[in-house]
PDB file of C-alpha atoms in Angstrom:
ATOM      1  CA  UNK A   1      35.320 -19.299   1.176  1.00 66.00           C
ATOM      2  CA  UNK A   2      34.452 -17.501   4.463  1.00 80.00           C
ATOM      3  CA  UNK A   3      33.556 -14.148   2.136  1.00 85.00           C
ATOM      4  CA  UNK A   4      30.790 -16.070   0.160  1.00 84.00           C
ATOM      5  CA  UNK A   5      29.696 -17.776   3.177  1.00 84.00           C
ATOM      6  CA  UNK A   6      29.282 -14.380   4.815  1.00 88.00           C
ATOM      7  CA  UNK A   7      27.310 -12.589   1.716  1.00 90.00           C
ATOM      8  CA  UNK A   8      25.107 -15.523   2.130  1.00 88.00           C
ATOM      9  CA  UNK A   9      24.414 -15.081   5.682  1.00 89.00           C
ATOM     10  CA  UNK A  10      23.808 -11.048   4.996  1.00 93.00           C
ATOM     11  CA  UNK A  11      21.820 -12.052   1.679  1.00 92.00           C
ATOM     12  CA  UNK A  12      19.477 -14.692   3.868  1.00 93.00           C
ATOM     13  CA  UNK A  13      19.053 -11.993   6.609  1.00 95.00           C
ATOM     14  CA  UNK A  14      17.715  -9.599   4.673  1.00 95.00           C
ATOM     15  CA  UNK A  15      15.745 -11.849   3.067  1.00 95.00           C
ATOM     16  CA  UNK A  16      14.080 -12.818   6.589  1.00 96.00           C
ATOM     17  CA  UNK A  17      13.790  -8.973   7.316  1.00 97.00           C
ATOM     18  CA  UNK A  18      11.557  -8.602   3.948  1.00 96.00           C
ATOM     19  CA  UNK A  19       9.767 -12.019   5.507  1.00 97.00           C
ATOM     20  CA  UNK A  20       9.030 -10.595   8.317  1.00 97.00           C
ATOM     21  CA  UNK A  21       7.661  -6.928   7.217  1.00 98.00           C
ATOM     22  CA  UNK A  22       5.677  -9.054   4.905  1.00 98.00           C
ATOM     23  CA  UNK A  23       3.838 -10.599   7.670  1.00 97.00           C
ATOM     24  CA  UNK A  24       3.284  -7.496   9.289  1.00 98.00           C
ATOM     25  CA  UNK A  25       1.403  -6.794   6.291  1.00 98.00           C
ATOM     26  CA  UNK A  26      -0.518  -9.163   6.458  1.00 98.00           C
ATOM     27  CA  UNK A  27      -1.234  -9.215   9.859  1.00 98.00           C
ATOM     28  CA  UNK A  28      -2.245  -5.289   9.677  1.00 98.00           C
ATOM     29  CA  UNK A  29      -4.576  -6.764   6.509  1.00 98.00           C
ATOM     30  CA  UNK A  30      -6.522  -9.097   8.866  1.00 97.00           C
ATOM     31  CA  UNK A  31      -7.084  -6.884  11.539  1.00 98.00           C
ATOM     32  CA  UNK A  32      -8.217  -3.557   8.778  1.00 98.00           C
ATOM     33  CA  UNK A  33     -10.367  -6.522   6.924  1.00 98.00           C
ATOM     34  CA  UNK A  34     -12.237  -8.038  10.428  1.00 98.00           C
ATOM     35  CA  UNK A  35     -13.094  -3.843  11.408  1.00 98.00           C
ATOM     36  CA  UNK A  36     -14.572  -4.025   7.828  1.00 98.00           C
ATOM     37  CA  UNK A  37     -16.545  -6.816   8.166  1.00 98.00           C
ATOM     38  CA  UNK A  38     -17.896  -5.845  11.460  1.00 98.00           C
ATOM     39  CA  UNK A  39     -18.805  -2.662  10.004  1.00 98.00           C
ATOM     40  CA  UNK A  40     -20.378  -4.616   7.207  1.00 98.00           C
ATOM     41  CA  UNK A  41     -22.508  -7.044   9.288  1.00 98.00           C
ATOM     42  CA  UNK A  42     -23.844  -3.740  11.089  1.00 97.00           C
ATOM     43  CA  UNK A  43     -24.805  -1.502   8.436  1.00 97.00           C
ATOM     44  CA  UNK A  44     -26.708  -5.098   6.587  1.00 98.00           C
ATOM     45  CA  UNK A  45     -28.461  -4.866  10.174  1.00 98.00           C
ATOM     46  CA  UNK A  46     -29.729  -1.377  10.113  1.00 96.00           C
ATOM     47  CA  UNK A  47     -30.513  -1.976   6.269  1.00 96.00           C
ATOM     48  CA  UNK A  48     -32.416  -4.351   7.551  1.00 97.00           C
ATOM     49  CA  UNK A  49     -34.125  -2.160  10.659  1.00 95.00           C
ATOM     50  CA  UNK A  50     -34.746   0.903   7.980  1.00 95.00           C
ATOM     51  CA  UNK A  51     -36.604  -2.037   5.291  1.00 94.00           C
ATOM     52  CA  UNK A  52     -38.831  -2.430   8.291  1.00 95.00           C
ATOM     53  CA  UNK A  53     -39.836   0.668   8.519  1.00 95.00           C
ATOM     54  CA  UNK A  54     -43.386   2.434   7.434  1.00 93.00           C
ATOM     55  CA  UNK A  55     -42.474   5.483   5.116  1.00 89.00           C
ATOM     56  CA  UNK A  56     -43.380   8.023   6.699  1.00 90.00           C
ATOM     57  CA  UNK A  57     -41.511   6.550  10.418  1.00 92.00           C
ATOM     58  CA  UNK A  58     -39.083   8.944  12.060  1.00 94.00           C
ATOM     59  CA  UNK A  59     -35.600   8.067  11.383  1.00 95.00           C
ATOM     60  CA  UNK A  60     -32.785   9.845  13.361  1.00 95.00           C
ATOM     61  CA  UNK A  61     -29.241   9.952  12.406  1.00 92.00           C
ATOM     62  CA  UNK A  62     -26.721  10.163  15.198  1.00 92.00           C
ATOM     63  CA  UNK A  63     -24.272  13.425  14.555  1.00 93.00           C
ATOM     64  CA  UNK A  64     -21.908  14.256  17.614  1.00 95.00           C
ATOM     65  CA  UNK A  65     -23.830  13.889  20.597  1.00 96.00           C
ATOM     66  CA  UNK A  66     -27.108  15.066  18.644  1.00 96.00           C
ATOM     67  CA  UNK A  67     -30.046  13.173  17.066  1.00 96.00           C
ATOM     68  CA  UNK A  68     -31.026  14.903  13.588  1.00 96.00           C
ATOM     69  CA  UNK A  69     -34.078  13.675  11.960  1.00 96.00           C
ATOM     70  CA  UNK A  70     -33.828  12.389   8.743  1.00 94.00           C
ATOM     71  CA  UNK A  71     -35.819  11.300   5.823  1.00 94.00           C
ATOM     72  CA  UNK A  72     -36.140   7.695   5.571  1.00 95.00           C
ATOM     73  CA  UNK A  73     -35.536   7.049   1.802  1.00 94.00           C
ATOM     74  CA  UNK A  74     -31.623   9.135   2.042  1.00 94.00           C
ATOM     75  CA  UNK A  75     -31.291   7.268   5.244  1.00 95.00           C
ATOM     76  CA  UNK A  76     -31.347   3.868   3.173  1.00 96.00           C
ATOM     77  CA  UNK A  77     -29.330   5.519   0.313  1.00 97.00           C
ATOM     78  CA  UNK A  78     -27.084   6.309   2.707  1.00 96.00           C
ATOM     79  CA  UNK A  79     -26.537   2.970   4.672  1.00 97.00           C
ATOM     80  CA  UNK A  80     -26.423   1.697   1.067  1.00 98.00           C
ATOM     81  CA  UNK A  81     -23.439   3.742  -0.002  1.00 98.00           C
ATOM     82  CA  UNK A  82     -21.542   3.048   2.672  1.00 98.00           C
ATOM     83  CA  UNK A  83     -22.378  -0.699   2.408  1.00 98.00           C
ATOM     84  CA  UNK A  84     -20.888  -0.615  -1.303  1.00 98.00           C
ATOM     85  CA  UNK A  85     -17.975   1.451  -0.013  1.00 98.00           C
ATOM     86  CA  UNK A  86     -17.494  -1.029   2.730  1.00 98.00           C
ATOM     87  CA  UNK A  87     -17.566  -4.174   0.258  1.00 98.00           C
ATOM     88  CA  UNK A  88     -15.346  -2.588  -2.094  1.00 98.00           C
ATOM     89  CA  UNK A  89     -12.759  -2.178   0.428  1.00 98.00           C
ATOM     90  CA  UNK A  90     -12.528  -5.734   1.427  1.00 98.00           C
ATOM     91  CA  UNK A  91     -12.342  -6.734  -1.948  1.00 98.00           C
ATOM     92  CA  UNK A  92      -9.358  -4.048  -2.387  1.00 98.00           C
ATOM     93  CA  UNK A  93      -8.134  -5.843   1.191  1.00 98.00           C
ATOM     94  CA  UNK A  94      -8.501  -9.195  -0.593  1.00 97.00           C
ATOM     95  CA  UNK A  95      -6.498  -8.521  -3.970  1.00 97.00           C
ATOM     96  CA  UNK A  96      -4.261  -6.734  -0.999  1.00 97.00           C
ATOM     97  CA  UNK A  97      -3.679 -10.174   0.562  1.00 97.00           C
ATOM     98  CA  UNK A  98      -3.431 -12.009  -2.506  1.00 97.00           C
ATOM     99  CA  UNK A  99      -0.495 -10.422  -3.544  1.00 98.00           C
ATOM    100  CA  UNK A 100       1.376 -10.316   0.234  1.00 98.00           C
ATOM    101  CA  UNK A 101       1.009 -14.368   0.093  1.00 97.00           C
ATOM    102  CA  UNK A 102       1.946 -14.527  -3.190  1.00 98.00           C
ATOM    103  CA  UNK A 103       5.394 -12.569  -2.155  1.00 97.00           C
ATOM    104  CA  UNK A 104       5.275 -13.984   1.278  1.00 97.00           C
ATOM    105  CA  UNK A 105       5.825 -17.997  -0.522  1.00 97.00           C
ATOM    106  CA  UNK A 106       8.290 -16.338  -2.540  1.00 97.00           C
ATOM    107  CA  UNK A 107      10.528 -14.703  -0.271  1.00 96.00           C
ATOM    108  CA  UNK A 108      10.184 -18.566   2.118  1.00 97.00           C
ATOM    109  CA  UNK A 109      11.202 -20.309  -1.245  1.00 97.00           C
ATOM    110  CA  UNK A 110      14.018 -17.780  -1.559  1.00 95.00           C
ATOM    111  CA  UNK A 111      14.905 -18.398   1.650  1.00 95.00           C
ATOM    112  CA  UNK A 112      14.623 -22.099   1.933  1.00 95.00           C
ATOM    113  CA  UNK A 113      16.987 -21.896  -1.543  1.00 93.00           C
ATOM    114  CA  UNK A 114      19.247 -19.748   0.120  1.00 92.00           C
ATOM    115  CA  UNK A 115      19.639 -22.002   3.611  1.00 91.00           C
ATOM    116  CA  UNK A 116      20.379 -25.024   1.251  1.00 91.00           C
ATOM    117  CA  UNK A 117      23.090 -23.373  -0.044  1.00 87.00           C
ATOM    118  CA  UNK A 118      24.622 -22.128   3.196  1.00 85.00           C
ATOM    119  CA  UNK A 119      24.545 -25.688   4.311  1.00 86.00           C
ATOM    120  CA  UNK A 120      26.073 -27.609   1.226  1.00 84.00           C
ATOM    121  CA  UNK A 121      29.074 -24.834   1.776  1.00 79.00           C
ATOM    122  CA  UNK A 122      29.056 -25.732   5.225  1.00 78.00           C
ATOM    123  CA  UNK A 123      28.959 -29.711   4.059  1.00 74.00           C
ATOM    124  CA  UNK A 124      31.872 -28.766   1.592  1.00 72.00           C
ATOM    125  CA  UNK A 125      33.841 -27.284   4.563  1.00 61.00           C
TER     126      UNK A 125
END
């Protein structure tokens, strides 16, 4: 009947409306996830810089537009922390992504399910 073929059409668009804020999802995951890795990559760097250092070097931290000295050893505690924080929110991105896939295949196989019934009532008519 024309009724069920239109509750399918409404079901299979919604269905393609959750698809597609899904992706956004994951798209806005990628692009959070690369800032974190760049952010990553240059705190490793200047982990790298401070191990270089001779103890008693000047180290200057960079607050506003003003250079404040500071000691070396809560410099590298510092860059450290964040470094931790940093990795600990891509793996929180990652588990993130895991589970948008997961309901990204299963809103597709929902989908897919849902087309092949729209067409054998459409082979039937």
């Amino acid at each position: 009947s024309s009724a069920a073929s239109r509750e399918l059409q409404k079901d299979l668009e919604a269905k393609a409306n959750d698809l597609s804020k899904i992706q956004k999802d994951i798209s806005k995951n990628h692009q959070v996830r690369k800032k974190y890795t760049i952010q990553l990559g240059e705190n490793e760097l200047v982990l790298k810089e401070l191990d270089l250092l001779n103890e008693d070097a000047n180290v200057y931290k960079l607050i506003g537009p003003v250079l404040v000295k500071q000691d070396l050893a809560e410099a590298n505690a510092n860059v450290k922390k964040r470094i931790e924080y940093i990795s600990a929110e891509l793996k929180r991105l990652d588990s993130t992504l895991q589970d948008l896939e997961e309901k990204q295949n299963c809103k597709k196989e929902a989908i897919f399910k849902l087309q092949q019934r729209i067409q054998a009532g459409k082979a039937k008519a």
